PDB file of C-alpha atoms in Angstrom:
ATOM      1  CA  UNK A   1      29.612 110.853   6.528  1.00  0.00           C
ATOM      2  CA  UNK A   2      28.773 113.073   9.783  1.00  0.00           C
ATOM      3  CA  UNK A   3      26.070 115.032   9.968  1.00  0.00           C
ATOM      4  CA  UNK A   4      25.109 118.229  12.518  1.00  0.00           C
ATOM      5  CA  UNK A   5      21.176 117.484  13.691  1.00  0.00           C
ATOM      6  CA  UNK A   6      20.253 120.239  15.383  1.00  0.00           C
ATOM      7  CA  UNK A   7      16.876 119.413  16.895  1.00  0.00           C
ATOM      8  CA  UNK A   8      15.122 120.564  20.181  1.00  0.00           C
ATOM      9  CA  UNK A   9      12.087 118.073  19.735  1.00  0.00           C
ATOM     10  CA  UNK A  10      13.092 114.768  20.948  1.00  0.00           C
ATOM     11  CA  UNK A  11      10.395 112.624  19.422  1.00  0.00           C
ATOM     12  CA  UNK A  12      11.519 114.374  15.788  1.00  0.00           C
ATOM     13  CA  UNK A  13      15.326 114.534  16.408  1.00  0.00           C
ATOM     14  CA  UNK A  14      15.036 110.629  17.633  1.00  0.00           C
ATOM     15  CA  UNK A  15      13.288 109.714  14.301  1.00  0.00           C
ATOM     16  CA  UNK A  16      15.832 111.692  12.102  1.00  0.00           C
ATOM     17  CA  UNK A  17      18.669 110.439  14.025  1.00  0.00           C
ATOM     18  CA  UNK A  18      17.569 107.093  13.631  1.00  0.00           C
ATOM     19  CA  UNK A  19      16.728 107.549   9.616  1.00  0.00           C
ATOM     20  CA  UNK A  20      20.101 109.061   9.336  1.00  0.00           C
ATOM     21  CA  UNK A  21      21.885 106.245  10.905  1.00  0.00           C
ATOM     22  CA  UNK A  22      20.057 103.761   9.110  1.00  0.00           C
ATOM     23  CA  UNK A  23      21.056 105.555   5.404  1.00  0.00           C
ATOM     24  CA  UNK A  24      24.890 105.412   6.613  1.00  0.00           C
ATOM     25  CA  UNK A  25      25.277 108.691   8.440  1.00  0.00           C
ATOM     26  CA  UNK A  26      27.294 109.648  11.347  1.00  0.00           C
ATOM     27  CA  UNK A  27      24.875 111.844  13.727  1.00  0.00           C
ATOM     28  CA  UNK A  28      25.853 114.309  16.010  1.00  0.00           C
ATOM     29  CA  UNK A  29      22.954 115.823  18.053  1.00  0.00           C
ATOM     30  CA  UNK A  30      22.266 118.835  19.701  1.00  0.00           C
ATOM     31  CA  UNK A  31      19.265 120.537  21.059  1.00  0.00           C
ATOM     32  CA  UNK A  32      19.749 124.117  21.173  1.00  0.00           C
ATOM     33  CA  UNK A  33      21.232 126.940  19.900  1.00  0.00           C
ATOM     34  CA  UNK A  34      24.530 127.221  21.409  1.00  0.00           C
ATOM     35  CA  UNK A  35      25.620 124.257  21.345  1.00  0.00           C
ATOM     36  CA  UNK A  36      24.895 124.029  17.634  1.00  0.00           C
ATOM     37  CA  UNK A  37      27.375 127.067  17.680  1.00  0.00           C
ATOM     38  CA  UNK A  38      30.683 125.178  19.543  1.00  0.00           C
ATOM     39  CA  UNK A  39      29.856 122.091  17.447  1.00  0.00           C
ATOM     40  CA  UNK A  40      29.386 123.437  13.954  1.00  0.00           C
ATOM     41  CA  UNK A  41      32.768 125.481  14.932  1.00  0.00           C
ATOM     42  CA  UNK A  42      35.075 122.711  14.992  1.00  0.00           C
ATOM     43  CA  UNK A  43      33.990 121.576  11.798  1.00  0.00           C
ATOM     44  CA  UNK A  44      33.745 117.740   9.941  1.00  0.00           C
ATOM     45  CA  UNK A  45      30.252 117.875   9.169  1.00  0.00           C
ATOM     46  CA  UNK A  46      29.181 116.753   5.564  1.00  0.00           C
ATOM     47  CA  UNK A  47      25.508 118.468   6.019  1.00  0.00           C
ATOM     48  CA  UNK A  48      23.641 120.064   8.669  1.00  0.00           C
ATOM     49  CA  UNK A  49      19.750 119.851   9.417  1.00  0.00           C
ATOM     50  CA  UNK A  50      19.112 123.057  11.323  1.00  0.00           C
ATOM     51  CA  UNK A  51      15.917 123.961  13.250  1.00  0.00           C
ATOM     52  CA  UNK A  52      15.176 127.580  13.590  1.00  0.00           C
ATOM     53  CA  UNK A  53      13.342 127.786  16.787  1.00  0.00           C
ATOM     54  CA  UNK A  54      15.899 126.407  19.378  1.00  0.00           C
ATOM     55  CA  UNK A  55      16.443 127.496  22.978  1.00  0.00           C
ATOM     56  CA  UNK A  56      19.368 129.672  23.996  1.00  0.00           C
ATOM     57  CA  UNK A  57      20.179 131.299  20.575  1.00  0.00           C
ATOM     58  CA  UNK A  58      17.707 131.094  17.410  1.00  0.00           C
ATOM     59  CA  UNK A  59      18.813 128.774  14.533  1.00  0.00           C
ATOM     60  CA  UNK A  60      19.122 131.758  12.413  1.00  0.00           C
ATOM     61  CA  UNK A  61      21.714 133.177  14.303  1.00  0.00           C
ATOM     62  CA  UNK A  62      23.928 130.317  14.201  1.00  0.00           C
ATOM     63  CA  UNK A  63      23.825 129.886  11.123  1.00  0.00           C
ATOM     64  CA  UNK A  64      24.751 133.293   9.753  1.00  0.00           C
ATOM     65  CA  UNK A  65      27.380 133.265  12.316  1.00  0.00           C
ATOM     66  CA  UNK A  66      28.725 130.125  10.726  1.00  0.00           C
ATOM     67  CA  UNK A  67      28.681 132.152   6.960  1.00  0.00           C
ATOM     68  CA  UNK A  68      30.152 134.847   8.504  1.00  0.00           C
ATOM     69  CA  UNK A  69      33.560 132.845   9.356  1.00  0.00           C
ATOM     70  CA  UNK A  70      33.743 131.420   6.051  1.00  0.00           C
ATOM     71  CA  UNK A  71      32.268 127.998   6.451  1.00  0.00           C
ATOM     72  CA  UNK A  72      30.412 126.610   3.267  1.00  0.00           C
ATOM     73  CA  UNK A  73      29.188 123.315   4.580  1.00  0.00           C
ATOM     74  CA  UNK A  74      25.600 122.774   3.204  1.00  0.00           C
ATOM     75  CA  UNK A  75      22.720 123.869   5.265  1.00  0.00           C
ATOM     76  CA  UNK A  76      18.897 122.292   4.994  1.00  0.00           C
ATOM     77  CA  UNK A  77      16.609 123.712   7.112  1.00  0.00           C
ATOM     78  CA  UNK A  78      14.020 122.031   8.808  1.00  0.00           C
ATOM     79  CA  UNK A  79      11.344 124.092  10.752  1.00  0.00           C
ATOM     80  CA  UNK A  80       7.459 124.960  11.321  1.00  0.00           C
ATOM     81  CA  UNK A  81       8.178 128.610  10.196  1.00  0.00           C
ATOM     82  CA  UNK A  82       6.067 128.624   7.198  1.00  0.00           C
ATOM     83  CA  UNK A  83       5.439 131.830   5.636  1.00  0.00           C
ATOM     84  CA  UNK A  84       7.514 133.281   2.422  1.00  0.00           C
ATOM     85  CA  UNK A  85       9.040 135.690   3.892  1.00  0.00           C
ATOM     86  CA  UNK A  86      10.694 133.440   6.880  1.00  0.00           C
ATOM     87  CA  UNK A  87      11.743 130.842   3.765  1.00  0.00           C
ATOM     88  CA  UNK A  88      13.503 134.063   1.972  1.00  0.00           C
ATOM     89  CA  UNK A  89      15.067 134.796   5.373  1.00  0.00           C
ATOM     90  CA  UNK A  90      16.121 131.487   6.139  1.00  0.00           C
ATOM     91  CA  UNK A  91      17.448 130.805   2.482  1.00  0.00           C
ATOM     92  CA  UNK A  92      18.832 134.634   2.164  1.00  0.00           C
ATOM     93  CA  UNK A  93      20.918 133.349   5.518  1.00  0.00           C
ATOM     94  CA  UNK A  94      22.961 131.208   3.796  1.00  0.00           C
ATOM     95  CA  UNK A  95      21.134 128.163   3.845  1.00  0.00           C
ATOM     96  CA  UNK A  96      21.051 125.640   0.697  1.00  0.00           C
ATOM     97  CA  UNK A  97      17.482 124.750   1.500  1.00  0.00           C
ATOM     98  CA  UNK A  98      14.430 124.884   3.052  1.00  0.00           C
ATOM     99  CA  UNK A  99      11.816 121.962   4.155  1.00  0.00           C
ATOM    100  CA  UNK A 100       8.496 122.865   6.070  1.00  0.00           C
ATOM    101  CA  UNK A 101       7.519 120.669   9.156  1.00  0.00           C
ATOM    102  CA  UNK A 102       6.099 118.023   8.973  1.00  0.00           C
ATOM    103  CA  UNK A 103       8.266 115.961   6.647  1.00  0.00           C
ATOM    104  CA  UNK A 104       8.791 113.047   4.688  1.00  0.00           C
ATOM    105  CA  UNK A 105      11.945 111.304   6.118  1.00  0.00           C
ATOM    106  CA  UNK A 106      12.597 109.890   2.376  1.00  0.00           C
ATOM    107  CA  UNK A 107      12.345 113.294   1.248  1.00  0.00           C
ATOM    108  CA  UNK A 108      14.969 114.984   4.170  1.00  0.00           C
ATOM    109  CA  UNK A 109      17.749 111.987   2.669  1.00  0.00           C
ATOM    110  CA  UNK A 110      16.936 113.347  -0.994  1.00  0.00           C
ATOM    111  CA  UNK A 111      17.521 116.854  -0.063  1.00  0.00           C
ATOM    112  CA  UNK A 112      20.530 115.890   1.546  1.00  0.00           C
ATOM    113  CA  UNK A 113      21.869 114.142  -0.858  1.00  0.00           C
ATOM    114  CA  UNK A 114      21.109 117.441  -3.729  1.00  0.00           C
ATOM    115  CA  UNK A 115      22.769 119.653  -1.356  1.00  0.00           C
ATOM    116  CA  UNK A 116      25.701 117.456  -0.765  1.00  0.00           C
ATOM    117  CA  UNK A 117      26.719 116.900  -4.656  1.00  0.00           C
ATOM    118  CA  UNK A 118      25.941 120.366  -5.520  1.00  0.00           C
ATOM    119  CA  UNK A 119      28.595 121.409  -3.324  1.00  0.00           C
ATOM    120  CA  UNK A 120      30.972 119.497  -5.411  1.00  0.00           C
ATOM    121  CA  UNK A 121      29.302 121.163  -8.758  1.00  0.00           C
ATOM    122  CA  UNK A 122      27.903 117.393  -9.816  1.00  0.00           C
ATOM    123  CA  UNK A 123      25.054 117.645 -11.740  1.00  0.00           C
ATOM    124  CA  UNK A 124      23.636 114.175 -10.690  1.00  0.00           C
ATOM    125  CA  UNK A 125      24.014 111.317  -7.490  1.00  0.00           C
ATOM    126  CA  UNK A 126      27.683 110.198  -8.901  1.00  0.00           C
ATOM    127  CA  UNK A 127      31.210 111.538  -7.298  1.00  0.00           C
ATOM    128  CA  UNK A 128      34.577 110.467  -8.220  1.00  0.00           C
ATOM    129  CA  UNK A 129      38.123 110.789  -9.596  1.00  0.00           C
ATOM    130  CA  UNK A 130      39.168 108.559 -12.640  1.00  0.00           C
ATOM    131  CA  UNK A 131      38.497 105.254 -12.099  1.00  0.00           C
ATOM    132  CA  UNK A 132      36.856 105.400  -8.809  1.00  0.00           C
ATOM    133  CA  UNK A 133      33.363 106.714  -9.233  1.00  0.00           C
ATOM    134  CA  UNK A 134      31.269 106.745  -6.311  1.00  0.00           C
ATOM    135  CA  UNK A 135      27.316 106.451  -6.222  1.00  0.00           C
ATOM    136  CA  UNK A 136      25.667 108.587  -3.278  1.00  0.00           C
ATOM    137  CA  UNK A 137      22.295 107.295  -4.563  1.00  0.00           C
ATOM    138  CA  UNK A 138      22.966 103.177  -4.526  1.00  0.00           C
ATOM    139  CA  UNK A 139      25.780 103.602  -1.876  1.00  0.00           C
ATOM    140  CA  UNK A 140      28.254 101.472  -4.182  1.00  0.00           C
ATOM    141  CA  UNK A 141      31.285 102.247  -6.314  1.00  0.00           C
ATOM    142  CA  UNK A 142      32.526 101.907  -9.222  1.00  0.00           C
ATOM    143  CA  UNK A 143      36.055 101.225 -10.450  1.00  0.00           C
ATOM    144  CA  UNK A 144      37.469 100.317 -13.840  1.00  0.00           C
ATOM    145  CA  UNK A 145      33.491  99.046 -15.331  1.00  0.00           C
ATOM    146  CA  UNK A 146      32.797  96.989 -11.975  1.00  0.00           C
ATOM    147  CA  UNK A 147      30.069  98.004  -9.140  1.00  0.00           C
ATOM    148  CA  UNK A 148      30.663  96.596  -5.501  1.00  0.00           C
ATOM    149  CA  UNK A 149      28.230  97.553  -2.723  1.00  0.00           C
ATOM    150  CA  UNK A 150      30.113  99.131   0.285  1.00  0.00           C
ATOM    151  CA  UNK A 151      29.216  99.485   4.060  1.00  0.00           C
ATOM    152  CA  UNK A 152      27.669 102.486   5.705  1.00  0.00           C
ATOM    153  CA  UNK A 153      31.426 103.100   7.219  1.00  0.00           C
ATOM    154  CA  UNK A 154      33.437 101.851   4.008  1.00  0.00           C
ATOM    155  CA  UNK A 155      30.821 105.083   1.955  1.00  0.00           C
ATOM    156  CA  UNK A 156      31.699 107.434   4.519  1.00  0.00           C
ATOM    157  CA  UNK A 157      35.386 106.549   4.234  1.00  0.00           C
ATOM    158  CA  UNK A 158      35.307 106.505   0.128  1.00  0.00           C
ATOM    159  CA  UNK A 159      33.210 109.884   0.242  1.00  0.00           C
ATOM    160  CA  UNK A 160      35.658 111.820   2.382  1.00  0.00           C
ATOM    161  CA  UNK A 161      38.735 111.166   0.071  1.00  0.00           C
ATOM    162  CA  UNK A 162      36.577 111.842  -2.766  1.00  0.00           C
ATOM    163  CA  UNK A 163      35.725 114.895  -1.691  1.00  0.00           C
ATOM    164  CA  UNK A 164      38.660 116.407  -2.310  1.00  0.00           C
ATOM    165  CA  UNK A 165      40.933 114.005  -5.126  1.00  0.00           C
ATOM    166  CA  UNK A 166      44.447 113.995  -4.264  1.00  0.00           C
ATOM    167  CA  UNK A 167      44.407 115.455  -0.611  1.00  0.00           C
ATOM    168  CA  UNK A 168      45.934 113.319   1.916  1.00  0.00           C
ATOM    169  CA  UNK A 169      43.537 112.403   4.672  1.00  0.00           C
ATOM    170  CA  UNK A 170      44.993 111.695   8.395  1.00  0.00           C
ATOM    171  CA  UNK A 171      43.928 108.760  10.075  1.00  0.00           C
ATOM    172  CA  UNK A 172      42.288 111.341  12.921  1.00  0.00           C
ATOM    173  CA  UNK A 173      40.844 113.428   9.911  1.00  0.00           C
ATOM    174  CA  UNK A 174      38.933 109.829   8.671  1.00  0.00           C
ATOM    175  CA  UNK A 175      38.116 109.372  12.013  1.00  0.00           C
ATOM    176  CA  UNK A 176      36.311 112.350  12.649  1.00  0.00           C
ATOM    177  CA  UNK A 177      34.535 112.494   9.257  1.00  0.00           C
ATOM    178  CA  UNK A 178      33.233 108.793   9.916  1.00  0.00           C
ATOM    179  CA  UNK A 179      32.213 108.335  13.020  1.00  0.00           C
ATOM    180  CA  UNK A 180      30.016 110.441  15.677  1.00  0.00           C
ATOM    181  CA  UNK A 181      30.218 111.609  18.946  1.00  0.00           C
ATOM    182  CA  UNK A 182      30.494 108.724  21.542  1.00  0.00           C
ATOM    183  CA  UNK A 183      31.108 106.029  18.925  1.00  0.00           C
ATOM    184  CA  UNK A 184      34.098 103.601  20.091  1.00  0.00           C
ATOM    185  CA  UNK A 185      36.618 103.799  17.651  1.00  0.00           C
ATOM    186  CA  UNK A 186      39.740 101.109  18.234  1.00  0.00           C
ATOM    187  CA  UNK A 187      43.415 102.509  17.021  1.00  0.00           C
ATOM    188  CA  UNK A 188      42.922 100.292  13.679  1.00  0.00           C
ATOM    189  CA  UNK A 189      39.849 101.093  12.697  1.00  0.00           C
ATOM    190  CA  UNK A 190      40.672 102.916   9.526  1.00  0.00           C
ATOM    191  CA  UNK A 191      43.433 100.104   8.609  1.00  0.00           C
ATOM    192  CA  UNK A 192      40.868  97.510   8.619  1.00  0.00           C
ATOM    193  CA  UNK A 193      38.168  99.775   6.292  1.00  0.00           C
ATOM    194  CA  UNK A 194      41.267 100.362   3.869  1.00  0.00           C
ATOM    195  CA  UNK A 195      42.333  96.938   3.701  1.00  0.00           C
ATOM    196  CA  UNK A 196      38.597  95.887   3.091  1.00  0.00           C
ATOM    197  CA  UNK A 197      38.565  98.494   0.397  1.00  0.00           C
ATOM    198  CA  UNK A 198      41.598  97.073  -1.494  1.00  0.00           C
ATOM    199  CA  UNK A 199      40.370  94.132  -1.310  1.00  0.00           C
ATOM    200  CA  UNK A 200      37.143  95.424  -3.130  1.00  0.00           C
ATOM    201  CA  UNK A 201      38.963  97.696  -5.867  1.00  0.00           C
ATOM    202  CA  UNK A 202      43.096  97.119  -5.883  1.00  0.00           C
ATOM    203  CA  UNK A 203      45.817  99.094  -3.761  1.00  0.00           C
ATOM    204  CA  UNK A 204      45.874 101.998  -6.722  1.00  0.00           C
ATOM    205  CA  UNK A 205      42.252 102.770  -6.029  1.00  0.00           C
ATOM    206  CA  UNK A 206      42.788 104.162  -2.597  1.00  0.00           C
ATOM    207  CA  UNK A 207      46.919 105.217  -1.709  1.00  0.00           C
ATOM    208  CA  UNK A 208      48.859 105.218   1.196  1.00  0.00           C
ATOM    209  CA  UNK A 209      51.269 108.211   1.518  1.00  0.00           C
ATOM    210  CA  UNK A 210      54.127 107.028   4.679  1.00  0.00           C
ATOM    211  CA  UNK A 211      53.347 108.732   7.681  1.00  0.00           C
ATOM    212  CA  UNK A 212      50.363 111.138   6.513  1.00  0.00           C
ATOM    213  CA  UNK A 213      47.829 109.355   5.765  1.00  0.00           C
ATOM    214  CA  UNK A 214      46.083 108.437   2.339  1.00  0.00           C
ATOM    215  CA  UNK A 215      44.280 109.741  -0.831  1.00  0.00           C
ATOM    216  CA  UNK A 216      42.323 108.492  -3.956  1.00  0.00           C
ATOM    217  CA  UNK A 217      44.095 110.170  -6.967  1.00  0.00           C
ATOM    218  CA  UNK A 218      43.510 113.309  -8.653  1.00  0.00           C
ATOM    219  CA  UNK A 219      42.400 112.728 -12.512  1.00  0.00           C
TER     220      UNK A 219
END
Protein backbone atom coordinates (compact mmCIF):
# COMPACT_ATOMS: atom_id res chain seq x y z
CA UNK A 1 0.00 0.00 0.00
CA UNK A 2 1.29 3.74 -0.75
CA UNK A 3 1.05 6.20 1.51
CA UNK A 4 1.27 10.38 1.11
CA UNK A 5 3.77 11.59 4.22
CA UNK A 6 3.62 14.95 4.18
CA UNK A 7 6.25 16.12 6.65
CA UNK A 8 8.49 19.30 6.78
CA UNK A 9 10.59 18.01 9.86
CA UNK A 10 13.19 15.73 8.64
CA UNK A 11 14.18 14.03 11.85
CA UNK A 12 10.11 13.15 12.26
CA UNK A 13 9.32 12.46 8.55
CA UNK A 14 12.69 10.11 8.53
CA UNK A 15 11.32 8.14 11.57
CA UNK A 16 7.74 7.77 10.07
CA UNK A 17 9.06 6.95 6.77
CA UNK A 18 11.13 4.42 8.13
CA UNK A 19 8.16 2.90 10.56
CA UNK A 20 6.02 2.93 7.53
CA UNK A 21 8.35 1.00 5.43
CA UNK A 22 9.09 -1.37 7.99
CA UNK A 23 4.97 -2.22 8.53
CA UNK A 24 4.79 -2.84 4.56
CA UNK A 25 4.03 0.61 3.25
CA UNK A 26 4.97 2.31 0.14
CA UNK A 27 6.11 6.04 1.20
CA UNK A 28 6.00 8.91 -0.80
CA UNK A 29 7.45 12.07 0.87
CA UNK A 30 7.04 15.53 0.62
CA UNK A 31 7.90 18.51 2.66
CA UNK A 32 5.66 21.26 1.96
CA UNK A 33 2.56 22.37 0.98
CA UNK A 34 2.51 22.40 -2.65
CA UNK A 35 3.94 19.69 -3.43
CA UNK A 36 1.57 17.76 -1.20
CA UNK A 37 -0.99 19.44 -3.65
CA UNK A 38 0.53 17.94 -7.31
CA UNK A 39 1.11 14.63 -5.49
CA UNK A 40 -2.13 13.98 -3.68
CA UNK A 41 -3.67 15.10 -7.28
CA UNK A 42 -2.64 12.25 -9.22
CA UNK A 43 -3.97 9.98 -6.83
CA UNK A 44 -2.93 6.03 -5.59
CA UNK A 45 -2.52 6.77 -2.11
CA UNK A 46 -4.17 4.29 0.44
CA UNK A 47 -3.77 6.99 3.47
CA UNK A 48 -2.23 10.22 3.95
CA UNK A 49 -0.38 11.62 7.17
CA UNK A 50 -0.73 15.36 6.75
CA UNK A 51 1.09 18.07 8.77
CA UNK A 52 -0.63 21.33 9.08
CA UNK A 53 2.14 23.75 9.39
CA UNK A 54 4.11 23.27 6.06
CA UNK A 55 5.93 25.88 3.99
CA UNK A 56 4.47 27.27 0.78
CA UNK A 57 0.73 26.49 1.39
CA UNK A 58 -0.73 25.39 4.97
CA UNK A 59 -1.76 21.69 5.32
CA UNK A 60 -5.23 22.83 5.76
CA UNK A 61 -5.48 24.18 2.53
CA UNK A 62 -4.49 21.20 0.74
CA UNK A 63 -6.45 19.25 2.16
CA UNK A 64 -9.81 20.94 1.69
CA UNK A 65 -8.70 21.49 -1.77
CA UNK A 66 -8.37 17.76 -2.12
CA UNK A 67 -12.35 17.37 -0.62
CA UNK A 68 -13.30 19.88 -2.76
CA UNK A 69 -12.49 17.73 -6.09
CA UNK A 70 -14.10 14.79 -4.77
CA UNK A 71 -11.28 12.73 -3.40
CA UNK A 72 -12.22 10.50 -0.30
CA UNK A 73 -8.88 8.96 0.45
CA UNK A 74 -8.48 8.87 4.31
CA UNK A 75 -6.77 11.70 5.99
CA UNK A 76 -4.85 11.46 9.65
CA UNK A 77 -3.47 14.39 10.75
CA UNK A 78 -0.42 14.74 12.48
CA UNK A 79 0.56 18.21 13.96
CA UNK A 80 1.62 20.37 17.18
CA UNK A 81 -1.64 22.44 16.79
CA UNK A 82 -3.22 21.49 19.96
CA UNK A 83 -6.13 23.39 20.99
CA UNK A 84 -9.99 22.20 20.38
CA UNK A 85 -10.84 24.44 18.23
CA UNK A 86 -7.77 23.75 15.61
CA UNK A 87 -8.80 19.72 16.13
CA UNK A 88 -12.61 20.78 15.10
CA UNK A 89 -11.02 22.71 12.21
CA UNK A 90 -8.77 20.18 11.13
CA UNK A 91 -11.44 17.29 11.51
CA UNK A 92 -14.42 19.74 10.16
CA UNK A 93 -11.80 19.88 6.94
CA UNK A 94 -12.38 16.66 5.95
CA UNK A 95 -9.94 14.82 7.76
CA UNK A 96 -10.69 11.17 9.31
CA UNK A 97 -8.49 11.97 12.26
CA UNK A 98 -6.51 13.82 14.36
CA UNK A 99 -3.14 12.87 16.44
CA UNK A 100 -1.28 15.60 18.58
CA UNK A 101 2.62 15.80 18.30
CA UNK A 102 4.52 14.04 19.82
CA UNK A 103 3.41 10.52 18.96
CA UNK A 104 3.59 7.01 19.49
CA UNK A 105 4.75 5.44 16.13
CA UNK A 106 2.66 2.14 17.21
CA UNK A 107 -0.16 4.31 17.70
CA UNK A 108 0.17 6.41 14.00
CA UNK A 109 0.05 2.41 12.29
CA UNK A 110 -3.22 1.78 14.49
CA UNK A 111 -4.85 4.87 13.36
CA UNK A 112 -3.98 4.06 10.01
CA UNK A 113 -5.09 1.00 9.92
CA UNK A 114 -8.98 2.31 11.62
CA UNK A 115 -9.08 4.82 8.98
CA UNK A 116 -8.19 2.52 6.21
CA UNK A 117 -11.02 -0.30 6.96
CA UNK A 118 -13.53 2.22 7.82
CA UNK A 119 -13.35 3.42 4.43
CA UNK A 120 -14.43 0.08 3.28
CA UNK A 121 -17.40 0.12 6.10
CA UNK A 122 -15.47 -3.01 8.04
CA UNK A 123 -16.17 -2.98 11.41
CA UNK A 124 -12.87 -4.74 12.46
CA UNK A 125 -8.89 -5.41 10.94
CA UNK A 126 -10.35 -8.15 8.28
CA UNK A 127 -11.05 -7.30 4.34
CA UNK A 128 -12.09 -9.64 1.74
CA UNK A 129 -14.37 -11.19 -0.91
CA UNK A 130 -15.56 -14.89 -0.44
CA UNK A 131 -12.95 -17.01 0.14
CA UNK A 132 -10.13 -14.65 0.23
CA UNK A 133 -10.19 -12.79 3.49
CA UNK A 134 -7.43 -10.58 4.15
CA UNK A 135 -6.00 -9.58 7.71
CA UNK A 136 -4.64 -5.83 7.84
CA UNK A 137 -3.78 -6.52 11.51
CA UNK A 138 -1.45 -9.96 11.13
CA UNK A 139 -0.61 -9.06 7.44
CA UNK A 140 -1.75 -12.72 6.30
CA UNK A 141 -4.70 -14.15 4.41
CA UNK A 142 -7.01 -16.34 4.53
CA UNK A 143 -8.56 -18.59 1.90
CA UNK A 144 -10.92 -21.54 2.10
CA UNK A 145 -10.04 -22.14 6.40
CA UNK A 146 -6.12 -21.78 5.74
CA UNK A 147 -3.83 -18.65 6.96
CA UNK A 148 -0.48 -18.00 4.97
CA UNK A 149 1.71 -15.04 5.95
CA UNK A 150 2.39 -12.75 2.88
CA UNK A 151 5.22 -10.19 2.08
CA UNK A 152 5.07 -6.48 2.61
CA UNK A 153 4.68 -6.31 -1.47
CA UNK A 154 2.47 -9.62 -1.86
CA UNK A 155 -0.21 -7.36 1.18
CA UNK A 156 -0.03 -4.40 -0.84
CA UNK A 157 -0.81 -6.36 -4.00
CA UNK A 158 -3.77 -8.56 -2.20
CA UNK A 159 -5.11 -5.19 -0.55
CA UNK A 160 -5.45 -3.26 -3.78
CA UNK A 161 -7.68 -5.93 -5.56
CA UNK A 162 -9.53 -6.25 -2.45
CA UNK A 163 -10.34 -3.01 -2.31
CA UNK A 164 -12.60 -3.02 -4.80
CA UNK A 165 -13.89 -7.11 -5.53
CA UNK A 166 -14.31 -7.71 -9.07
CA UNK A 167 -12.50 -4.60 -10.66
CA UNK A 168 -9.81 -5.40 -12.98
CA UNK A 169 -6.50 -3.94 -11.91
CA UNK A 170 -3.78 -2.96 -14.76
CA UNK A 171 -0.44 -4.07 -14.32
CA UNK A 172 0.58 -0.02 -14.19
CA UNK A 173 -2.47 0.47 -11.74
CA UNK A 174 -0.61 -2.47 -9.28
CA UNK A 175 2.37 -0.81 -9.92
CA UNK A 176 1.57 2.43 -8.73
CA UNK A 177 -0.48 1.27 -5.70
CA UNK A 178 2.65 -0.91 -4.58
CA UNK A 179 5.51 0.68 -4.94
CA UNK A 180 6.85 4.42 -4.19
CA UNK A 181 8.48 7.02 -5.82
CA UNK A 182 12.06 6.04 -6.99
CA UNK A 183 11.59 2.33 -6.28
CA UNK A 184 13.02 0.13 -9.34
CA UNK A 185 10.35 -1.77 -10.60
CA UNK A 186 11.47 -4.52 -13.51
CA UNK A 187 8.62 -5.17 -16.41
CA UNK A 188 7.66 -8.55 -14.42
CA UNK A 189 7.38 -7.52 -11.28
CA UNK A 190 3.70 -8.01 -10.79
CA UNK A 191 3.90 -11.55 -12.74
CA UNK A 192 6.26 -12.83 -10.27
CA UNK A 193 3.98 -11.46 -6.98
CA UNK A 194 0.91 -13.22 -8.80
CA UNK A 195 2.55 -16.34 -9.49
CA UNK A 196 3.87 -16.37 -5.78
CA UNK A 197 0.31 -15.73 -4.78
CA UNK A 198 -1.13 -18.78 -6.64
CA UNK A 199 1.17 -20.64 -5.43
CA UNK A 200 0.02 -19.61 -1.82
CA UNK A 201 -3.92 -19.82 -2.45
CA UNK A 202 -4.83 -21.53 -6.15
CA UNK A 203 -5.29 -19.65 -9.63
CA UNK A 204 -9.25 -18.94 -8.61
CA UNK A 205 -8.12 -16.88 -5.66
CA UNK A 206 -6.60 -14.11 -7.68
CA UNK A 207 -7.84 -14.04 -11.86
CA UNK A 208 -6.29 -13.08 -14.83
CA UNK A 209 -8.60 -11.26 -17.33
CA UNK A 210 -6.42 -11.37 -21.18
CA UNK A 211 -5.02 -8.19 -21.84
CA UNK A 212 -6.44 -6.01 -18.79
CA UNK A 213 -5.14 -7.06 -16.08
CA UNK A 214 -6.57 -9.09 -13.00
CA UNK A 215 -9.15 -9.20 -10.11
CA UNK A 216 -10.09 -11.26 -6.95
CA UNK A 217 -13.86 -12.07 -7.38
CA UNK A 218 -16.83 -10.31 -6.33
CA UNK A 219 -18.98 -12.49 -3.67
Amino acid sequence: MRVLLVEDDEMIGANLRQALESAGWSVDWVRDGIFAHNAWAEGGYSCVLLDLGLPRDDGLHVLRRARSRGDATPVLILTARDSVAQRVQGLDSGADDYLLKPFDLQEVLARMRAITRRRHGAADSVLGSGDVQLDMMTREVMYKGQREQLTAREYALLYALLERPGAILSREQLENRIYGWGEEVTSNAVDVLIHGMRRKLDNDAIRNVRGLGWRVPAI
